[in-house]
Every structure is written in C-alpha cells, then in structure tokens.
Amino acid sequence: SAVISQKPSRDICQRGTSLTIQCQVDSQVTMMFWYRQQPGQSLTLIATANQGSEATYESGFVIDKFPISRPNLTFSTLTVSNMSPEDSSIYLCSVAGTSGGDIQYFGAGTRLSVL
Amino acid sequence: ELKVEQNPLFLSMQEGKNYTIYCNYSTTSDRLYWYRQDPGKSLESLFVLLSNGAVKQEGRLMASLDTKARLSTLHITAAVHDLSATYFCAVLSAVGKLIFGQGTELSVKP
C-alpha cells in the first residue's frame, strides 16, 4: 500500500490569491494524479503528473490555472491560481499502488473555500 | 470516451434490508474499483475487480463484475447504520485514467 500525506488539509482563501497543495508519498511512484471534487459531486481528474515531464491536463483544466510540479518520484504540488469562489472544492492527490498497480490510493484531500 | 454511470444516486435503506448499487460503463476496461467516502473524508478502497466474473466480498458488501455487460454491482446484505456513506465505482480507462461514477449516497436508517 501507499501512504499519502497531503497538506494543507483545509484552507480559506481570498478571491484572487493562489494556494499550493502538497502531496508526499511514502514510496516512489511513476504517476501521481490530481482530482477535484466539487461540493456534492463526484471526482474529476485535473491532471496526471509524471516525474521529469510536464503534467498532462484533462479537458477543461489548463496549466495557467492549475500549475503542477513533480520534482521527484515521491512529491508533487498543485497550485490553484487566481482563485474565485467557483474553485471551492476538495482537491485530492492519488497514486497507483506499487504492487502491480491494482489499487489507486488517495490522500486525505484539501478542502478549499474561496471567499 | 469512457463514461461511468451509477444508480441509484440516492438510497435510503432500513437496517436489515438488502440492496444493490449498479455501475455501468461505456467502453471496455479490465479494472473496476469500488470506493467508500464518509462525509468530510477521503476515499477508502473497498474492492478491485480485475476480470470477468470476479466476485469479492468483505463483510456485508459483495462486488461483482461482468465485463461483457460492462456492469458491476455492489450488493449490500442486511444493512447496518455504519454502512451509511457515499459509494463510488471507478473504471480504469485504456490510457490509465480513473473515471468515476456519480456516486451513490447511502443512508441506512434504524
């Protein structure tokens, strides 16, 4: 299994500011994933972060709004830039298990409220 | 494009009753997941189903997979209040992305 530490666990931010979310894994993983869960909704994939290359963004998500870093095989950050109230969501990082990749594990999530 | 649909989206059950949550997906996949999410919490992995006819059970929950029908079921036996949560199915796409269903909010009442 993989243990994922995500921080901050929650934050309240002002409109127009940016927040960087950190995700640390206890083992080396090739791919890390960032998801958004809007209130009462399912999970939507934002991007896939591979070490040593630029993140791959899903339709509707752009690098200028959600820049991602992946400096090594155990760490990634997601920044939510120029925030608006519509960005209020839970942001989760996820990794595939290291034993054959059968299970995808999730961090505890970052609960973001934008005023 | 892979789409995943769950039903029902909301389920109110009495304790002791049985019920089934359905998960349909639109394109071939060789991996299907069930997760549980408690309010304000992250996702907890329940089951990973890897092949046609796969059946897994844990306590009062049993999951099955029919890849030909592109259907998975999560069966709840003799529900108890502790099972109240939101349940998600998710399907692995051909390019390795996990696509989630809408979630089923389960409420088990005495």
PDB file of C-alpha atoms in Angstrom:
ATOM      1  CA  SER A   1       0.000   0.000   0.000  1.00  0.00           C
ATOM      2  CA  ALA A   2       0.940   3.644  -0.308  1.00  0.00           C
ATOM      3  CA  VAL A   3       0.653   6.268   2.392  1.00  0.00           C
ATOM      4  CA  ILE A   4      -0.099   9.734   1.085  1.00  0.00           C
ATOM      5  CA  SER A   5       0.321  12.911   3.106  1.00  0.00           C
ATOM      6  CA  GLN A   6      -1.478  15.914   1.734  1.00  0.00           C
ATOM      7  CA  LYS A   7      -1.386  19.431   3.105  1.00  0.00           C
ATOM      8  CA  PRO A   8      -2.938  21.716   3.957  1.00  0.00           C
ATOM      9  CA  SER A   9      -5.980  19.735   4.978  1.00  0.00           C
ATOM     10  CA  ARG A  10      -8.163  22.793   4.593  1.00  0.00           C
ATOM     11  CA  ASP A  11      -7.864  26.475   3.871  1.00  0.00           C
ATOM     12  CA  ILE A  12      -9.989  29.543   3.454  1.00  0.00           C
ATOM     13  CA  CYS A  13      -8.634  31.913   0.840  1.00  0.00           C
ATOM     14  CA  GLN A  14      -9.474  35.281  -0.595  1.00  0.00           C
ATOM     15  CA  ARG A  15     -10.513  35.761  -4.191  1.00  0.00           C
ATOM     16  CA  GLY A  16      -7.577  36.442  -6.494  1.00  0.00           C
ATOM     17  CA  THR A  17      -4.950  34.702  -4.392  1.00  0.00           C
ATOM     18  CA  SER A  18      -3.223  31.365  -5.028  1.00  0.00           C
ATOM     19  CA  LEU A  19      -2.821  28.245  -2.923  1.00  0.00           C
ATOM     20  CA  THR A  20      -0.270  25.476  -3.314  1.00  0.00           C
ATOM     21  CA  ILE A  21      -1.220  21.998  -2.183  1.00  0.00           C
ATOM     22  CA  GLN A  22       1.498  19.485  -1.401  1.00  0.00           C
ATOM     23  CA  CYS A  23       1.354  15.719  -1.787  1.00  0.00           C
ATOM     24  CA  GLN A  24       4.019  13.419  -0.343  1.00  0.00           C
ATOM     25  CA  VAL A  25       4.074   9.655  -0.884  1.00  0.00           C
ATOM     26  CA  ASP A  26       5.982   7.163   1.241  1.00  0.00           C
ATOM     27  CA  SER A  27       7.311   5.276  -1.795  1.00  0.00           C
ATOM     28  CA  GLN A  28       8.434   6.076  -5.313  1.00  0.00           C
ATOM     29  CA  VAL A  29       5.633   6.158  -7.851  1.00  0.00           C
ATOM     30  CA  THR A  30       5.680   6.872 -11.550  1.00  0.00           C
ATOM     31  CA  MET A  31       2.381   8.684 -11.871  1.00  0.00           C
ATOM     32  CA  MET A  32       0.582  10.968  -9.479  1.00  0.00           C
ATOM     33  CA  PHE A  33      -2.906  12.240 -10.145  1.00  0.00           C
ATOM     34  CA  TRP A  34      -4.752  15.344  -9.035  1.00  0.00           C
ATOM     35  CA  TYR A  35      -8.545  15.323  -8.710  1.00  0.00           C
ATOM     36  CA  ARG A  36     -11.171  17.893  -7.872  1.00  0.00           C
ATOM     37  CA  GLN A  37     -14.382  17.080  -6.050  1.00  0.00           C
ATOM     38  CA  GLN A  38     -16.874  19.917  -6.090  1.00  0.00           C
ATOM     39  CA  PRO A  39     -19.455  20.019  -3.301  1.00  0.00           C
ATOM     40  CA  GLY A  40     -21.794  17.058  -3.534  1.00  0.00           C
ATOM     41  CA  GLN A  41     -20.199  15.881  -6.775  1.00  0.00           C
ATOM     42  CA  SER A  42     -18.025  13.046  -7.986  1.00  0.00           C
ATOM     43  CA  LEU A  43     -14.311  13.226  -8.654  1.00  0.00           C
ATOM     44  CA  THR A  44     -12.924  14.802 -11.796  1.00  0.00           C
ATOM     45  CA  LEU A  45      -9.352  14.264 -12.913  1.00  0.00           C
ATOM     46  CA  ILE A  46      -7.443  17.528 -13.270  1.00  0.00           C
ATOM     47  CA  ALA A  47      -4.100  16.249 -14.475  1.00  0.00           C
ATOM     48  CA  THR A  48      -1.563  13.468 -14.369  1.00  0.00           C
ATOM     49  CA  ALA A  49       1.877  14.386 -13.058  1.00  0.00           C
ATOM     50  CA  ASN A  50       4.847  12.386 -14.287  1.00  0.00           C
ATOM     51  CA  GLN A  51       8.298  12.927 -12.916  1.00  0.00           C
ATOM     52  CA  GLY A  52      10.609  14.608 -15.380  1.00  0.00           C
ATOM     53  CA  SER A  53       7.952  15.786 -17.774  1.00  0.00           C
ATOM     54  CA  GLU A  54       5.152  18.296 -17.923  1.00  0.00           C
ATOM     55  CA  ALA A  55       1.828  17.352 -16.445  1.00  0.00           C
ATOM     56  CA  THR A  56      -0.934  16.159 -18.742  1.00  0.00           C
ATOM     57  CA  TYR A  57      -4.123  18.138 -18.253  1.00  0.00           C
ATOM     58  CA  GLU A  58      -7.667  16.996 -18.832  1.00  0.00           C
ATOM     59  CA  SER A  59     -10.164  18.871 -20.915  1.00  0.00           C
ATOM     60  CA  GLY A  60     -11.337  21.962 -19.085  1.00  0.00           C
ATOM     61  CA  PHE A  61      -8.193  22.352 -16.988  1.00  0.00           C
ATOM     62  CA  VAL A  62      -5.209  24.485 -18.008  1.00  0.00           C
ATOM     63  CA  ILE A  63      -1.682  24.865 -16.749  1.00  0.00           C
ATOM     64  CA  ASP A  64      -2.009  28.595 -16.075  1.00  0.00           C
ATOM     65  CA  LYS A  65      -4.838  27.959 -13.639  1.00  0.00           C
ATOM     66  CA  PHE A  66      -3.533  24.722 -12.101  1.00  0.00           C
ATOM     67  CA  PRO A  67       0.259  24.589 -12.402  1.00  0.00           C
ATOM     68  CA  ILE A  68       1.727  21.324 -11.186  1.00  0.00           C
ATOM     69  CA  SER A  69       5.226  20.423 -10.130  1.00  0.00           C
ATOM     70  CA  ARG A  70       6.703  16.952  -9.863  1.00  0.00           C
ATOM     71  CA  PRO A  71      10.319  17.340  -8.775  1.00  0.00           C
ATOM     72  CA  ASN A  72      10.861  13.690  -7.785  1.00  0.00           C
ATOM     73  CA  LEU A  73       9.149  10.319  -7.553  1.00  0.00           C
ATOM     74  CA  THR A  74       7.611  10.930  -4.113  1.00  0.00           C
ATOM     75  CA  PHE A  75       6.353  14.504  -4.236  1.00  0.00           C
ATOM     76  CA  SER A  76       4.060  16.767  -6.217  1.00  0.00           C
ATOM     77  CA  THR A  77       2.349  20.115  -5.803  1.00  0.00           C
ATOM     78  CA  LEU A  78      -0.812  21.560  -7.297  1.00  0.00           C
ATOM     79  CA  THR A  79      -1.355  25.307  -7.277  1.00  0.00           C
ATOM     80  CA  VAL A  80      -4.809  26.800  -7.641  1.00  0.00           C
ATOM     81  CA  SER A  81      -4.141  30.220  -9.120  1.00  0.00           C
ATOM     82  CA  ASN A  82      -6.134  33.442  -9.113  1.00  0.00           C
ATOM     83  CA  MET A  83      -8.872  31.788  -7.139  1.00  0.00           C
ATOM     84  CA  SER A  84     -12.560  32.528  -7.392  1.00  0.00           C
ATOM     85  CA  PRO A  85     -15.457  31.132  -5.322  1.00  0.00           C
ATOM     86  CA  GLU A  86     -16.031  28.560  -8.092  1.00  0.00           C
ATOM     87  CA  ASP A  87     -12.728  26.951  -7.116  1.00  0.00           C
ATOM     88  CA  SER A  88     -14.139  25.980  -3.722  1.00  0.00           C
ATOM     89  CA  SER A  89     -13.766  22.203  -3.764  1.00  0.00           C
ATOM     90  CA  ILE A  90     -11.890  19.300  -2.302  1.00  0.00           C
ATOM     91  CA  TYR A  91      -8.619  18.640  -4.098  1.00  0.00           C
ATOM     92  CA  LEU A  92      -7.175  15.149  -3.816  1.00  0.00           C
ATOM     93  CA  CYS A  93      -3.932  13.621  -4.922  1.00  0.00           C
ATOM     94  CA  SER A  94      -3.747   9.983  -5.809  1.00  0.00           C
ATOM     95  CA  VAL A  95      -1.180   7.356  -6.738  1.00  0.00           C
ATOM     96  CA  ALA A  96      -1.352   3.887  -8.158  1.00  0.00           C
ATOM     97  CA  GLY A  97      -0.228   1.151  -5.815  1.00  0.00           C
ATOM     98  CA  THR A  98       3.342  -0.029  -6.143  1.00  0.00           C
ATOM     99  CA  SER A  99       2.424  -3.719  -6.090  1.00  0.00           C
ATOM    100  CA  GLY A 100       1.203  -4.300  -9.586  1.00  0.00           C
ATOM    101  CA  GLY A 101      -0.723  -1.027  -9.564  1.00  0.00           C
ATOM    102  CA  ASP A 102      -4.024  -2.669  -8.713  1.00  0.00           C
ATOM    103  CA  ILE A 103      -5.275  -0.093  -6.256  1.00  0.00           C
ATOM    104  CA  GLN A 104      -5.298   3.661  -6.600  1.00  0.00           C
ATOM    105  CA  TYR A 105      -4.790   5.340  -3.243  1.00  0.00           C
ATOM    106  CA  PHE A 106      -5.994   8.783  -2.277  1.00  0.00           C
ATOM    107  CA  GLY A 107      -4.721  11.420   0.050  1.00  0.00           C
ATOM    108  CA  ALA A 108      -6.982  12.873   2.707  1.00  0.00           C
ATOM    109  CA  GLY A 109      -7.785  15.846   0.489  1.00  0.00           C
ATOM    110  CA  THR A 110      -7.538  19.602   0.807  1.00  0.00           C
ATOM    111  CA  ARG A 111     -10.820  21.369   1.494  1.00  0.00           C
ATOM    112  CA  LEU A 112     -10.615  24.783  -0.104  1.00  0.00           C
ATOM    113  CA  SER A 113     -13.086  27.584   0.431  1.00  0.00           C
ATOM    114  CA  VAL A 114     -12.685  30.792  -1.560  1.00  0.00           C
ATOM    115  CA  LEU A 115     -14.412  33.919  -0.295  1.00  0.00           C
TER     116      LEU A 115
ATOM    117  CA  GLU B   1     -14.879   8.483 -24.315  1.00  0.00           C
ATOM    118  CA  LEU B   2     -15.334   6.318 -21.256  1.00  0.00           C
ATOM    119  CA  LYS B   3     -18.404   7.161 -19.206  1.00  0.00           C
ATOM    120  CA  VAL B   4     -19.404   5.617 -15.912  1.00  0.00           C
ATOM    121  CA  GLU B   5     -22.929   5.740 -14.575  1.00  0.00           C
ATOM    122  CA  GLN B   6     -24.181   4.633 -11.196  1.00  0.00           C
ATOM    123  CA  ASN B   7     -27.675   4.088  -9.984  1.00  0.00           C
ATOM    124  CA  PRO B   8     -29.335   4.864  -7.823  1.00  0.00           C
ATOM    125  CA  LEU B   9     -27.724   8.153  -6.839  1.00  0.00           C
ATOM    126  CA  PHE B  10     -29.511   8.217  -3.514  1.00  0.00           C
ATOM    127  CA  LEU B  11     -30.542   5.222  -1.484  1.00  0.00           C
ATOM    128  CA  SER B  12     -32.356   5.206   1.802  1.00  0.00           C
ATOM    129  CA  MET B  13     -32.487   1.771   3.389  1.00  0.00           C
ATOM    130  CA  GLN B  14     -33.775   0.258   6.553  1.00  0.00           C
ATOM    131  CA  GLU B  15     -31.408  -1.720   8.705  1.00  0.00           C
ATOM    132  CA  GLY B  16     -31.505  -5.418   7.931  1.00  0.00           C
ATOM    133  CA  LYS B  17     -32.559  -4.996   4.300  1.00  0.00           C
ATOM    134  CA  ASN B  18     -30.644  -5.961   1.177  1.00  0.00           C
ATOM    135  CA  TYR B  19     -29.981  -3.756  -1.808  1.00  0.00           C
ATOM    136  CA  THR B  20     -27.771  -3.445  -4.891  1.00  0.00           C
ATOM    137  CA  ILE B  21     -25.955  -0.491  -6.412  1.00  0.00           C
ATOM    138  CA  TYR B  22     -25.286  -0.697 -10.140  1.00  0.00           C
ATOM    139  CA  CYS B  23     -22.351   0.649 -12.106  1.00  0.00           C
ATOM    140  CA  ASN B  24     -22.450   0.718 -15.898  1.00  0.00           C
ATOM    141  CA  TYR B  25     -19.570   1.809 -18.099  1.00  0.00           C
ATOM    142  CA  SER B  26     -19.422   2.586 -21.773  1.00  0.00           C
ATOM    143  CA  THR B  27     -16.179   1.096 -23.108  1.00  0.00           C
ATOM    144  CA  THR B  28     -14.049  -1.944 -22.445  1.00  0.00           C
ATOM    145  CA  SER B  29     -11.937  -1.900 -19.317  1.00  0.00           C
ATOM    146  CA  ASP B  30     -10.028  -4.525 -17.402  1.00  0.00           C
ATOM    147  CA  ARG B  31     -10.198  -2.896 -13.999  1.00  0.00           C
ATOM    148  CA  LEU B  32     -13.038  -1.620 -11.874  1.00  0.00           C
ATOM    149  CA  TYR B  33     -12.848  -0.151  -8.393  1.00  0.00           C
ATOM    150  CA  TRP B  34     -15.310   0.480  -5.612  1.00  0.00           C
ATOM    151  CA  TYR B  35     -14.598   3.193  -3.065  1.00  0.00           C
ATOM    152  CA  ARG B  36     -16.337   4.421   0.036  1.00  0.00           C
ATOM    153  CA  GLN B  37     -16.353   8.064   1.139  1.00  0.00           C
ATOM    154  CA  ASP B  38     -17.591   9.209   4.528  1.00  0.00           C
ATOM    155  CA  PRO B  39     -18.680  12.845   4.890  1.00  0.00           C
ATOM    156  CA  GLY B  40     -15.676  15.140   5.018  1.00  0.00           C
ATOM    157  CA  LYS B  41     -13.259  12.269   4.433  1.00  0.00           C
ATOM    158  CA  SER B  42     -11.180  10.958   1.589  1.00  0.00           C
ATOM    159  CA  LEU B  43     -11.800   7.792  -0.402  1.00  0.00           C
ATOM    160  CA  GLU B  44     -11.323   4.345   1.045  1.00  0.00           C
ATOM    161  CA  SER B  45     -10.664   1.497  -1.364  1.00  0.00           C
ATOM    162  CA  LEU B  46     -13.173  -1.343  -0.985  1.00  0.00           C
ATOM    163  CA  PHE B  47     -12.658  -3.644  -3.952  1.00  0.00           C
ATOM    164  CA  VAL B  48     -10.661  -4.004  -7.133  1.00  0.00           C
ATOM    165  CA  LEU B  49     -12.224  -6.248  -9.767  1.00  0.00           C
ATOM    166  CA  LEU B  50      -9.879  -7.418 -12.487  1.00  0.00           C
ATOM    167  CA  SER B  51     -11.640  -9.977 -14.629  1.00  0.00           C
ATOM    168  CA  ASN B  52     -14.981 -11.071 -15.946  1.00  0.00           C
ATOM    169  CA  GLY B  53     -16.970 -12.915 -13.338  1.00  0.00           C
ATOM    170  CA  ALA B  54     -14.835 -11.605 -10.486  1.00  0.00           C
ATOM    171  CA  VAL B  55     -16.619 -11.559  -7.150  1.00  0.00           C
ATOM    172  CA  LYS B  56     -15.226 -10.132  -3.947  1.00  0.00           C
ATOM    173  CA  GLN B  57     -16.792  -9.939  -0.523  1.00  0.00           C
ATOM    174  CA  GLU B  58     -15.952  -8.063   2.625  1.00  0.00           C
ATOM    175  CA  GLY B  59     -18.387  -8.231   5.486  1.00  0.00           C
ATOM    176  CA  ARG B  60     -21.833  -7.152   4.312  1.00  0.00           C
ATOM    177  CA  LEU B  61     -20.583  -5.911   0.951  1.00  0.00           C
ATOM    178  CA  MET B  62     -20.112  -8.018  -2.158  1.00  0.00           C
ATOM    179  CA  ALA B  63     -18.947  -6.709  -5.516  1.00  0.00           C
ATOM    180  CA  SER B  64     -19.108  -8.440  -8.883  1.00  0.00           C
ATOM    181  CA  LEU B  65     -18.028  -7.662 -12.409  1.00  0.00           C
ATOM    182  CA  ASP B  66     -19.498  -8.635 -15.779  1.00  0.00           C
ATOM    183  CA  THR B  67     -17.154  -7.253 -18.422  1.00  0.00           C
ATOM    184  CA  LYS B  68     -19.343  -8.411 -21.287  1.00  0.00           C
ATOM    185  CA  ALA B  69     -22.287  -6.418 -19.988  1.00  0.00           C
ATOM    186  CA  ARG B  70     -19.942  -3.638 -18.777  1.00  0.00           C
ATOM    187  CA  LEU B  71     -21.669  -3.823 -15.428  1.00  0.00           C
ATOM    188  CA  SER B  72     -20.559  -4.063 -11.849  1.00  0.00           C
ATOM    189  CA  THR B  73     -22.777  -4.449  -8.823  1.00  0.00           C
ATOM    190  CA  LEU B  74     -22.224  -3.706  -5.161  1.00  0.00           C
ATOM    191  CA  HIS B  75     -24.599  -5.769  -3.078  1.00  0.00           C
ATOM    192  CA  ILE B  76     -25.387  -4.844   0.485  1.00  0.00           C
ATOM    193  CA  THR B  77     -26.628  -7.604   2.769  1.00  0.00           C
ATOM    194  CA  ALA B  78     -28.526  -6.886   5.986  1.00  0.00           C
ATOM    195  CA  ALA B  79     -27.567  -3.230   6.043  1.00  0.00           C
ATOM    196  CA  VAL B  80     -26.404  -1.577   9.247  1.00  0.00           C
ATOM    197  CA  HIS B  81     -26.099   2.123  10.070  1.00  0.00           C
ATOM    198  CA  ASP B  82     -22.289   2.012   9.827  1.00  0.00           C
ATOM    199  CA  LEU B  83     -22.606   1.427   6.095  1.00  0.00           C
ATOM    200  CA  SER B  84     -24.055   4.911   5.591  1.00  0.00           C
ATOM    201  CA  ALA B  85     -21.645   6.685   3.228  1.00  0.00           C
ATOM    202  CA  THR B  86     -21.229   7.585  -0.431  1.00  0.00           C
ATOM    203  CA  TYR B  87     -20.070   4.748  -2.656  1.00  0.00           C
ATOM    204  CA  PHE B  88     -18.233   5.353  -5.907  1.00  0.00           C
ATOM    205  CA  CYS B  89     -17.361   3.000  -8.691  1.00  0.00           C
ATOM    206  CA  ALA B  90     -14.453   3.922 -10.935  1.00  0.00           C
ATOM    207  CA  VAL B  91     -13.227   2.369 -14.143  1.00  0.00           C
ATOM    208  CA  LEU B  92      -9.684   2.394 -15.475  1.00  0.00           C
ATOM    209  CA  SER B  93      -9.551   3.777 -18.990  1.00  0.00           C
ATOM    210  CA  ALA B  94      -7.333   2.467 -21.762  1.00  0.00           C
ATOM    211  CA  VAL B  95      -4.861   5.297 -21.129  1.00  0.00           C
ATOM    212  CA  GLY B  96      -4.654   4.633 -17.411  1.00  0.00           C
ATOM    213  CA  LYS B  97      -7.056   7.271 -16.108  1.00  0.00           C
ATOM    214  CA  LEU B  98      -9.591   6.503 -13.424  1.00  0.00           C
ATOM    215  CA  ILE B  99     -13.075   7.633 -14.407  1.00  0.00           C
ATOM    216  CA  PHE B 100     -15.583   7.889 -11.581  1.00  0.00           C
ATOM    217  CA  GLY B 101     -19.296   7.359 -11.449  1.00  0.00           C
ATOM    218  CA  GLN B 102     -21.510   9.990  -9.872  1.00  0.00           C
ATOM    219  CA  GLY B 103     -21.571   8.241  -6.515  1.00  0.00           C
ATOM    220  CA  THR B 104     -24.422   6.644  -4.572  1.00  0.00           C
ATOM    221  CA  GLU B 105     -25.302   8.296  -1.287  1.00  0.00           C
ATOM    222  CA  LEU B 106     -26.460   5.537   1.032  1.00  0.00           C
ATOM    223  CA  SER B 107     -28.381   6.226   4.200  1.00  0.00           C
ATOM    224  CA  VAL B 108     -29.234   3.306   6.477  1.00  0.00           C
ATOM    225  CA  LYS B 109     -31.960   4.056   8.983  1.00  0.00           C
ATOM    226  CA  PRO B 110     -32.964   2.060  12.048  1.00  0.00           C
TER     227      PRO B 110
END
